[in-house]
Coordinates of C-alpha atoms and ligand atoms in Angstrom, one line a residue:
M6 CA -60.3 -19.4 -14.0
T7 CA -57.1 -20.9 -15.1
D8 CA -54.6 -22.8 -12.9
S9 CA -51.9 -22.9 -15.6
P10 CA -48.8 -20.9 -14.7
V11 CA -48.7 -17.6 -16.5
Q12 CA -45.3 -16.3 -17.5
P13 CA -45.2 -12.6 -16.7
R14 CA -44.0 -10.5 -19.7
K15 CA -43.0 -6.9 -19.1
I16 CA -44.8 -4.3 -21.2
R17 CA -42.3 -1.7 -22.5
K18 CA -44.3 0.1 -25.2
V19 CA -48.1 0.5 -25.4
L20 CA -50.0 1.4 -28.6
V21 CA -53.1 3.3 -27.5
A22 CA -55.7 2.4 -30.1
N23 CA -58.0 5.3 -29.3
R24 CA -58.3 9.1 -29.3
G25 CA -59.4 11.9 -27.0
E26 CA -59.5 11.9 -23.3
I27 CA -59.2 8.1 -22.9
A28 CA -56.0 8.0 -25.0
V29 CA -54.6 10.8 -22.8
R30 CA -55.7 9.0 -19.7
V31 CA -54.0 5.8 -20.6
M32 CA -50.8 7.5 -21.7
R33 CA -50.5 9.4 -18.4
T34 CA -50.3 6.1 -16.5
C35 CA -47.9 4.6 -19.1
R36 CA -45.6 7.6 -18.6
E37 CA -45.8 7.1 -14.8
L38 CA -44.8 3.5 -15.2
G39 CA -41.9 4.2 -17.5
I40 CA -43.7 2.6 -20.5
E41 CA -43.3 4.2 -23.9
T42 CA -46.4 5.3 -25.8
V43 CA -47.5 5.1 -29.4
A44 CA -50.5 7.1 -30.7
I45 CA -52.5 6.6 -33.8
Y46 CA -54.5 9.4 -35.4
S47 CA -57.0 10.1 -38.2
E48 CA -56.5 13.1 -40.5
P49 CA -58.5 15.7 -38.4
D50 CA -56.9 14.4 -35.2
R51 CA -53.4 15.4 -36.3
P52 CA -53.2 18.4 -33.9
S53 CA -55.0 16.6 -31.0
P54 CA -53.5 16.4 -27.5
H55 CA -53.2 12.6 -27.5
V56 CA -50.9 12.8 -30.6
R57 CA -48.6 15.3 -29.0
M58 CA -48.5 13.4 -25.7
A59 CA -47.3 10.2 -27.2
D60 CA -43.6 9.3 -27.7
E61 CA -44.5 8.3 -31.3
A62 CA -47.5 8.9 -33.5
Y63 CA -48.8 7.3 -36.7
H64 CA -51.3 8.6 -39.1
I65 CA -53.7 5.8 -40.0
G66 CA -56.3 7.3 -42.3
P67 CA -59.2 9.7 -42.9
A68 CA -61.7 10.9 -40.3
A69 CA -64.3 8.1 -40.7
A70 CA -63.7 5.6 -37.9
N71 CA -64.3 2.7 -40.2
Q72 CA -61.3 3.9 -42.2
S73 CA -59.1 4.7 -39.2
Y74 CA -59.7 3.8 -35.6
L75 CA -61.6 0.7 -36.5
V76 CA -59.2 -0.8 -39.0
Q77 CA -57.6 -3.7 -37.3
E78 CA -54.9 -4.3 -39.9
K79 CA -53.7 -0.7 -39.9
I80 CA -53.4 -0.8 -36.1
L81 CA -51.6 -4.1 -36.0
E82 CA -49.3 -2.8 -38.7
V83 CA -48.4 0.3 -36.5
A84 CA -47.8 -2.1 -33.6
A85 CA -45.4 -4.1 -35.6
R86 CA -43.7 -1.0 -37.1
S87 CA -43.3 0.8 -33.7
G88 CA -42.3 -2.4 -31.8
A89 CA -45.2 -1.9 -29.3
D90 CA -45.6 -5.1 -27.2
A91 CA -49.2 -4.2 -26.1
I92 CA -52.3 -2.5 -27.3
H93 CA -54.7 -0.6 -25.0
P94 CA -58.0 -0.2 -26.8
G95 CA -59.6 2.4 -24.4
Y96 CA -63.4 2.3 -24.6
G97 CA -65.6 2.2 -27.8
F98 CA -63.9 1.4 -31.1
L99 CA -62.2 -2.0 -30.9
S100 CA -62.4 -2.4 -27.1
E101 CA -65.1 -5.1 -27.1
N102 CA -64.2 -6.7 -30.4
A103 CA -63.4 -10.4 -29.8
S104 CA -61.8 -10.9 -33.2
F105 CA -59.5 -7.9 -32.6
A106 CA -58.4 -9.4 -29.3
E107 CA -57.8 -12.7 -31.2
A108 CA -55.8 -10.9 -33.9
C109 CA -53.6 -9.3 -31.3
Q110 CA -52.9 -12.7 -29.8
D111 CA -52.1 -14.1 -33.2
A112 CA -49.7 -11.2 -33.9
G113 CA -47.9 -11.8 -30.5
V114 CA -49.1 -8.4 -29.2
I115 CA -50.7 -8.2 -25.7
F116 CA -54.3 -7.0 -25.8
I117 CA -54.8 -5.0 -22.6
G118 CA -58.2 -6.5 -22.0
P119 CA -59.9 -9.8 -21.5
G120 CA -59.5 -12.9 -23.6
P121 CA -61.6 -13.2 -26.8
E122 CA -63.8 -15.9 -25.3
A123 CA -64.9 -13.6 -22.4
I124 CA -65.6 -10.7 -24.8
R125 CA -67.7 -13.1 -27.0
A126 CA -69.6 -14.6 -24.1
M127 CA -70.6 -11.2 -22.6
G128 CA -71.3 -9.7 -26.0
D129 CA -74.0 -12.3 -26.6
K130 CA -76.7 -11.3 -24.0
T131 CA -78.3 -14.7 -24.0
A132 CA -75.0 -16.5 -23.5
A133 CA -74.3 -14.1 -20.7
R134 CA -77.7 -14.9 -19.1
Q135 CA -76.9 -18.6 -19.3
L136 CA -73.6 -18.1 -17.6
M137 CA -75.2 -16.0 -14.8
E138 CA -77.9 -18.6 -14.3
D139 CA -75.2 -21.3 -13.8
A140 CA -73.2 -19.0 -11.5
G141 CA -76.3 -18.1 -9.4
V142 CA -76.2 -14.4 -10.2
P143 CA -79.7 -12.9 -9.8
M144 CA -81.4 -11.9 -13.1
A145 CA -84.8 -10.5 -14.1
P146 CA -87.2 -13.4 -14.8
G147 CA -87.0 -14.2 -18.5
T148 CA -85.6 -16.5 -21.1
T149 CA -81.9 -17.7 -21.2
D150 CA -82.4 -18.7 -24.8
A151 CA -83.4 -16.6 -27.8
V152 CA -87.0 -17.0 -28.8
S153 CA -87.7 -17.0 -32.5
D154 CA -91.4 -17.6 -32.8
P155 CA -93.5 -14.6 -31.8
D156 CA -96.4 -16.8 -30.7
E157 CA -94.1 -18.8 -28.5
G158 CA -92.8 -15.5 -27.2
A159 CA -96.3 -14.4 -26.3
V160 CA -96.7 -17.5 -24.2
V161 CA -93.4 -16.8 -22.4
A162 CA -94.4 -13.2 -21.8
E163 CA -97.7 -14.3 -20.3
E164 CA -95.7 -16.6 -17.9
I165 CA -93.3 -13.8 -17.0
G166 CA -96.1 -11.3 -16.5
Y167 CA -96.4 -7.9 -18.2
P168 CA -94.8 -5.5 -18.6
V169 CA -92.0 -7.3 -20.4
L170 CA -89.0 -6.1 -22.3
I171 CA -87.8 -7.6 -25.6
K172 CA -84.1 -7.3 -26.0
A173 CA -81.7 -8.2 -28.8
A174 CA -79.2 -10.9 -28.0
A175 CA -76.5 -9.0 -29.9
G176 CA -77.7 -5.7 -28.4
G177 CA -76.6 -3.8 -25.3
G178 CA -76.6 -0.1 -24.4
G179 CA -80.4 0.0 -25.0
K180 CA -80.3 -0.6 -28.8
G181 CA -83.1 -2.7 -30.2
M182 CA -85.2 -2.9 -26.9
R183 CA -89.0 -2.8 -26.8
I184 CA -91.2 -2.5 -23.8
V185 CA -94.5 -4.3 -24.0
D186 CA -97.2 -3.4 -21.5
E187 CA -99.9 -5.9 -22.4
A188 CA -100.6 -9.1 -24.4
A189 CA -102.4 -7.2 -27.1
G190 CA -99.3 -5.6 -28.5
F191 CA -96.8 -8.4 -28.0
T192 CA -96.6 -10.3 -31.3
R193 CA -96.2 -7.2 -33.4
A194 CA -93.6 -5.7 -31.0
M195 CA -91.6 -8.9 -31.1
E196 CA -91.6 -8.9 -34.9
M197 CA -90.4 -5.4 -35.0
A198 CA -87.7 -6.0 -32.4
Q199 CA -86.5 -9.0 -34.5
S200 CA -86.3 -7.0 -37.7
E201 CA -84.6 -4.0 -35.9
A202 CA -82.1 -6.3 -34.3
S203 CA -81.5 -7.9 -37.7
S204 CA -80.7 -4.7 -39.5
A205 CA -78.8 -3.1 -36.6
F206 CA -76.6 -6.1 -35.6
G207 CA -77.0 -8.6 -38.5
D208 CA -78.4 -10.9 -35.8
G209 CA -82.2 -11.0 -35.3
R210 CA -82.2 -13.1 -32.1
V211 CA -84.2 -11.6 -29.3
F212 CA -85.0 -12.7 -25.7
I213 CA -87.6 -11.6 -23.2
E214 CA -87.2 -10.2 -19.7
K215 CA -89.6 -9.0 -17.0
Y216 CA -89.5 -5.2 -17.3
I217 CA -88.2 -3.6 -14.1
Q218 CA -89.9 -0.3 -13.6
Q219 CA -88.1 2.8 -12.3
P220 CA -84.9 1.0 -11.7
R221 CA -81.6 2.4 -10.6
H222 CA -78.5 1.5 -12.7
I223 CA -75.8 0.4 -10.3
E224 CA -72.6 -1.2 -11.6
F225 CA -69.7 -2.9 -9.9
Q226 CA -66.1 -2.4 -11.0
I227 CA -64.1 -5.6 -11.0
L228 CA -60.5 -6.5 -11.5
A229 CA -59.3 -10.0 -12.4
D230 CA -55.8 -11.4 -13.0
A231 CA -54.8 -14.5 -15.0
H232 CA -54.1 -16.5 -11.8
G233 CA -57.7 -16.8 -10.7
N234 CA -57.9 -13.8 -8.4
T235 CA -61.0 -11.5 -8.9
I236 CA -61.9 -8.6 -6.7
H237 CA -64.5 -5.8 -6.9
L238 CA -63.9 -2.1 -6.3
F239 CA -67.4 -1.3 -5.1
E240 CA -70.1 0.4 -7.2
R241 CA -71.0 3.3 -9.3
E242 CA -74.4 4.8 -9.5
C243 CA -75.2 5.7 -13.1
S244 CA -78.9 6.4 -13.1
I245 CA -78.8 9.9 -14.6
Q246 CA -78.8 9.2 -18.4
R247 CA -80.3 10.6 -21.5
R248 CA -80.8 8.5 -24.7
H249 CA -79.1 5.5 -22.9
Q250 CA -76.0 7.7 -22.4
K251 CA -74.8 8.4 -18.9
V252 CA -74.2 12.1 -18.0
V253 CA -73.8 12.1 -14.2
E254 CA -72.3 9.2 -12.2
E255 CA -71.2 8.8 -8.6
A256 CA -69.5 6.4 -6.2
P257 CA -70.6 5.0 -3.9
S258 CA -74.4 4.7 -4.5
S259 CA -76.4 6.5 -1.9
I260 CA -78.9 3.6 -1.6
L261 CA -76.8 0.6 -0.9
T262 CA -76.5 -0.7 2.6
P263 CA -73.1 -2.4 3.5
E264 CA -74.9 -5.8 3.4
L265 CA -76.4 -5.2 -0.1
R266 CA -73.1 -3.8 -1.3
D267 CA -71.4 -7.0 -0.1
E268 CA -73.9 -9.2 -1.7
M269 CA -73.9 -7.4 -5.0
G270 CA -70.1 -7.3 -5.0
R271 CA -69.9 -11.0 -4.5
A272 CA -72.4 -11.5 -7.4
A273 CA -70.2 -9.2 -9.6
V274 CA -67.2 -11.3 -8.8
A275 CA -69.1 -14.5 -9.6
A276 CA -70.2 -13.0 -12.9
A277 CA -66.6 -12.2 -13.9
E278 CA -65.4 -15.7 -12.8
S279 CA -68.1 -17.4 -14.8
C280 CA -66.4 -16.4 -18.1
G281 CA -62.8 -16.7 -16.9
Y282 CA -62.4 -13.0 -16.9
R283 CA -59.1 -11.2 -16.8
N284 CA -58.7 -7.3 -16.9
A285 CA -60.8 -4.5 -15.5
G286 CA -64.5 -5.0 -16.1
T287 CA -67.9 -3.8 -15.1
V288 CA -71.0 -5.8 -14.1
E289 CA -74.2 -3.8 -14.5
F290 CA -77.2 -4.3 -12.3
L291 CA -80.7 -2.9 -12.1
V292 CA -81.9 -2.3 -8.6
D293 CA -85.7 -2.0 -8.0
A294 CA -87.6 0.0 -5.4
D295 CA -87.5 -3.0 -3.0
Q296 CA -83.7 -3.3 -3.3
N297 CA -83.8 -6.4 -5.4
F298 CA -81.0 -6.5 -7.9
Y299 CA -80.8 -8.1 -11.3
F300 CA -77.8 -8.7 -13.6
M301 CA -78.1 -6.6 -16.7
E302 CA -74.9 -6.9 -18.7
M303 CA -71.1 -7.1 -18.3
N304 CA -68.9 -4.6 -20.0
T305 CA -65.5 -6.0 -20.9
R306 CA -63.6 -2.8 -21.0
L307 CA -62.4 0.2 -18.9
Q308 CA -65.4 2.5 -18.7
V309 CA -65.8 6.2 -19.2
E310 CA -66.8 6.8 -15.5
H311 CA -63.9 4.8 -14.0
P312 CA -62.4 8.0 -12.3
V313 CA -65.1 8.0 -9.6
T314 CA -63.9 4.6 -8.6
E315 CA -60.3 5.7 -8.6
W316 CA -61.2 8.6 -6.3
I317 CA -62.9 6.5 -3.7
T318 CA -60.5 3.6 -3.7
G319 CA -57.1 5.2 -4.6
V320 CA -56.5 2.5 -7.2
D321 CA -55.2 3.5 -10.7
L322 CA -57.3 1.2 -12.8
V323 CA -55.2 1.6 -15.9
E324 CA -52.1 0.6 -13.9
Q325 CA -53.9 -2.5 -12.7
Q326 CA -55.1 -3.3 -16.3
I327 CA -51.4 -3.2 -17.4
R328 CA -50.2 -5.3 -14.5
V329 CA -52.7 -8.1 -15.1
A330 CA -52.1 -7.9 -18.9
E331 CA -48.4 -8.5 -18.1
G332 CA -49.5 -11.7 -16.4
R333 CA -48.7 -10.5 -12.9
E334 CA -50.8 -11.4 -9.9
L335 CA -53.1 -8.7 -8.4
E336 CA -51.4 -7.3 -5.3
I337 CA -54.7 -5.8 -4.0
R338 CA -56.9 -8.2 -2.0
Q339 CA -60.5 -7.6 -1.4
E340 CA -60.0 -7.0 2.3
D341 CA -57.4 -4.2 1.5
L342 CA -60.1 -2.1 -0.1
S343 CA -62.5 0.3 1.5
I344 CA -64.5 3.3 0.4
H345 CA -62.9 6.7 1.1
G346 CA -65.4 9.5 0.8
H347 CA -67.5 10.2 -2.2
S348 CA -67.0 11.1 -5.8
V349 CA -69.2 12.6 -8.5
E350 CA -68.7 12.7 -12.3
C351 CA -70.3 15.2 -14.7
R352 CA -69.7 14.5 -18.3
V353 CA -69.2 17.7 -20.3
Y354 CA -70.4 17.1 -23.8
A355 CA -70.7 19.5 -26.7
E356 CA -74.4 19.2 -26.8
D357 CA -77.3 21.6 -26.3
P358 CA -79.4 20.4 -23.3
A359 CA -82.0 23.0 -24.2
S360 CA -82.5 21.2 -27.6
N361 CA -82.9 17.6 -26.5
F362 CA -79.1 17.2 -26.0
L363 CA -78.5 17.7 -29.7
P364 CA -74.7 17.4 -30.4
D365 CA -73.1 20.8 -31.0
P366 CA -69.5 20.1 -32.3
G367 CA -67.3 22.9 -33.4
P368 CA -64.3 25.0 -32.5
L369 CA -63.4 25.5 -28.8
H370 CA -62.7 29.2 -28.7
R371 CA -62.2 29.0 -24.9
H372 CA -61.5 26.0 -22.7
A373 CA -60.4 26.8 -19.1
A374 CA -61.0 23.8 -16.9
P375 CA -61.5 24.1 -13.2
S376 CA -58.9 22.7 -10.8
G377 CA -58.1 22.9 -7.1
F378 CA -58.4 20.4 -4.2
G379 CA -60.6 17.4 -5.0
V380 CA -61.2 18.2 -8.6
R381 CA -60.0 16.2 -11.6
V382 CA -60.6 16.9 -15.3
D383 CA -59.9 14.3 -18.0
S384 CA -60.1 16.0 -21.3
G385 CA -58.8 15.2 -24.8
V386 CA -59.4 18.6 -26.4
E387 CA -57.9 22.0 -25.7
E388 CA -58.6 25.6 -26.3
G389 CA -58.1 26.5 -29.9
G390 CA -58.9 22.9 -30.8
E391 CA -62.1 21.5 -32.1
V392 CA -64.8 19.0 -31.0
L393 CA -64.9 17.0 -34.2
I394 CA -68.2 16.0 -35.8
H395 CA -66.8 12.5 -36.6
Y396 CA -66.6 11.2 -33.1
D397 CA -68.3 11.2 -29.7
P398 CA -68.8 14.9 -28.7
M399 CA -67.5 14.5 -25.2
I400 CA -65.2 17.5 -24.2
S401 CA -64.2 16.2 -20.8
K402 CA -65.1 14.4 -17.6
L403 CA -65.2 16.5 -14.6
T404 CA -64.9 14.6 -11.3
S405 CA -64.9 15.7 -7.7
W406 CA -64.1 14.1 -4.4
G407 CA -65.5 15.0 -1.0
S408 CA -65.4 13.5 2.4
D409 CA -69.1 12.8 2.0
R410 CA -71.7 13.0 -0.7
D411 CA -72.8 16.5 0.0
A412 CA -69.2 17.8 0.1
A413 CA -68.5 16.1 -3.3
I414 CA -71.6 17.7 -4.8
R415 CA -70.8 21.2 -3.4
R416 CA -67.3 20.9 -4.8
M417 CA -68.8 19.8 -8.1
I418 CA -71.0 22.9 -8.2
R419 CA -68.0 25.1 -7.4
A420 CA -66.0 23.4 -10.3
L421 CA -68.9 23.7 -12.8
D422 CA -69.0 27.4 -12.0
E423 CA -65.3 27.7 -12.6
Y424 CA -65.5 26.0 -15.9
E425 CA -65.2 28.3 -18.9
I426 CA -66.1 27.0 -22.4
A427 CA -66.9 29.1 -25.4
G428 CA -67.7 28.1 -29.0
V429 CA -70.0 25.2 -28.4
Q430 CA -73.1 24.5 -26.2
T431 CA -72.4 22.1 -23.3
T432 CA -74.0 19.9 -20.8
I433 CA -72.6 22.0 -18.0
P434 CA -75.9 23.8 -17.3
F435 CA -77.7 20.5 -17.2
C436 CA -75.2 19.1 -14.8
R437 CA -75.5 22.1 -12.6
F438 CA -79.3 21.7 -12.7
A439 CA -78.9 18.0 -11.6
M440 CA -76.5 18.9 -8.8
E441 CA -78.9 21.3 -7.3
H442 CA -82.1 19.3 -7.9
K443 CA -83.8 18.2 -4.7
A444 CA -84.4 14.6 -6.0
F445 CA -80.7 14.2 -6.7
R446 CA -79.6 15.8 -3.5
D447 CA -82.0 13.5 -1.5
G448 CA -80.9 10.5 -3.5
H449 CA -84.4 9.9 -4.7
F450 CA -84.1 9.2 -8.4
S451 CA -84.2 6.5 -11.0
T452 CA -83.0 6.0 -14.6
H453 CA -86.0 8.3 -15.5
F454 CA -84.5 11.3 -13.8
V455 CA -84.2 13.4 -17.0
D456 CA -87.8 12.6 -18.2
D457 CA -89.2 13.0 -14.7
H458 CA -87.5 16.3 -13.7
F459 CA -85.8 18.1 -16.6
T460 CA -87.3 20.6 -19.0
P461 CA -85.2 23.1 -20.9
D462 CA -86.8 26.1 -19.2
A463 CA -85.2 24.8 -16.0
L464 CA -82.0 26.2 -17.4
S465 CA -83.1 29.7 -18.0
V466 CA -82.0 32.4 -15.6
D467 CA -84.8 33.4 -13.4
A468 CA -86.1 37.0 -13.3
D469 CA -84.4 38.0 -10.0
S470 CA -81.0 36.9 -11.1
K471 CA -81.5 38.5 -14.5
D472 CA -82.0 41.8 -12.7
D473 CA -78.9 41.2 -10.6
L474 CA -76.9 40.4 -13.7
A475 CA -78.1 43.6 -15.5
A476 CA -77.0 45.6 -12.5
L477 CA -73.6 43.8 -12.3
A478 CA -73.1 44.3 -16.0
A479 CA -73.8 48.0 -15.8
T480 CA -71.3 48.4 -12.9
L481 CA -68.6 46.4 -14.6
Y482 CA -69.1 48.3 -17.8
E483 CA -68.4 51.6 -16.1
A484 CA -65.4 50.2 -14.3
V485 CA -64.0 48.7 -17.5
S486 CA -64.6 51.8 -19.6
D487 CA -62.1 53.7 -17.4
D488 CA -59.4 51.1 -17.9
E489 CA -56.7 52.3 -20.2
T490 CA -55.6 48.8 -21.2
T491 CA -59.1 47.9 -22.3
A492 CA -59.5 51.1 -24.1
A493 CA -56.2 50.6 -25.9
A494 CA -57.0 47.1 -26.8
S495 CA -60.3 48.2 -28.2
Q496 CA -58.6 50.9 -30.3
N497 CA -56.4 48.2 -31.8
G498 CA -59.4 46.3 -32.7
A499 CA -58.3 43.4 -30.6
P500 CA -61.2 41.5 -28.9
S501 CA -61.1 42.2 -25.2
R502 CA -61.9 39.2 -23.1
S503 CA -64.8 39.7 -20.8
P504 CA -63.5 40.3 -17.3
W505 CA -66.5 38.5 -15.8
K506 CA -68.8 35.7 -16.7
N507 CA -72.2 34.9 -15.6
R508 CA -72.6 31.9 -13.4
R509 CA -75.4 30.2 -15.0
E510 CA -74.2 29.4 -18.4
V511 CA -77.2 30.0 -20.6
Ligands
MV4_618 C1 -83.8 -3.3 -18.5 C2 -84.7 -2.3 -18.0 C3 -85.7 -2.7 -17.2 N1 -86.0 -4.1 -17.0 N2 -84.1 -4.6 -18.3 C4 -81.1 -0.2 -20.9 C5 -79.8 -0.5 -21.5 C6 -79.6 -1.9 -21.6 N3 -78.3 -2.2 -21.1 C7 -80.7 -2.5 -20.8 N4 -81.5 -1.4 -20.3 C8 -82.5 -1.7 -19.5 N5 -82.8 -3.0 -19.3 C9 -85.1 -5.0 -17.6 N6 -85.4 -6.2 -17.4 C10 -84.4 -1.0 -18.2 C11 -83.4 -0.7 -19.0 C12 -83.2 0.7 -19.2 C13 -82.2 1.5 -18.6 C14 -81.2 0.9 -17.8 C15 -80.2 1.6 -17.2 C16 -80.2 2.9 -17.4 C17 -81.0 3.6 -18.2 C18 -82.0 2.9 -18.8 C19 -83.0 3.5 -19.6 C20 -83.9 2.8 -20.3 C21 -84.0 1.4 -20.1

């Protein structure tokens, strides 16, 4: 926290250093606030929606991110050329790069994010553990320092008690982790973790934590200004993941009591304050079966799943990010906030859930997103466009709101059924499976939901509905054959669009 007076500085033009749905998301709020927008784009992104949406757009290089969206000098050059006074990094790319935040500072451009020190502290998972220990935030038992000698590690692991988890200090998001069930395998596992961390991050330091089994992943959204005010905007439940990538999220979590929510919210605020945090941020916790919670990590950026928080709080998180980056004081106080209803997010990726969620990028021949009361779609691609192989294959985020959890889920199912996508396989069938699954409906799930409950044959149309579909197809075929328009279109050789689609997208 700082007591030094901060001179507010109005932001008039924002360079959005990102692409896809998050670039569009940020530009929408900028437009609402009367702030001009600048897009950057790589070669294949030339026709992308974020480029057209911006007031100005600059080509910054070829497809490869390390020659375009990750090149700090090019982005700062565009900022200078366009006269942007601030840069919004979105998520991914340079959003958690401390040296980029520093370079912006040096160039006199506002980085819409936390200061470089906070990014650095939270990026080093051992430094973060030390800060949490000092701040009294609960953590899984383990070391706050990196352990370098595997024999010493084995002693520590024995003290902690098996199973333990070896994590990379420079890691995060599940990279470079190793679960060890018993003493016999420890030394070798630690050596491997060290060498993996070393090649993946150029930093071989690892630390050891008690492994929490069957946890739920519950994260708190926080907001902090440069005047020492920090608030939380409740939690998101993100337990449904595959390969450490979230696919379904919701807010609030169905397992938190008001008392536990309050306690975790205060811990999240303390976590943010411990590193002098400013900006929107997320404090991730694991919650075990006995409702104990443990700090996992802090993400120093706006997250993909932020819309569910916006739905239940009514707060535009990008607007708040911009206000605090301008140096203004937060106008929302903790006591002003309450949870309104429930929101669910389904991430629609160009992936094949029947083939282990293998990415399936390619042209989007059809993209007709659902709409209607309580439905929001954040997408950065459009019909006729392409899900590019060079980047994350997310097509859109579909979020729903309902007056309670069941209403939000039923609305989500309705929206998933309305969604038409052709050209690529998508996670829509998996999301529908999750929405209808008893364990999800009952709120009885952990981070192992996909492994515990999902097999590809759960997606296939069952025999009964196959018969129904065959009957429907026959009826429709007869009806359509009589139609002159369709007949004429067929004669012209034009493809006639199917007048019906089957509900379960298989
Ligand atoms: C853990 C854990 C169990 N115990 N730490 C995964 C991502 C990285 N941020 C840390 N992760 C975990 N840390 C302890 N002490 C289990 C995981 C974990 C996990 C966490 C949230 C959601 C999905 C997950 C999948 C596998 C492992």
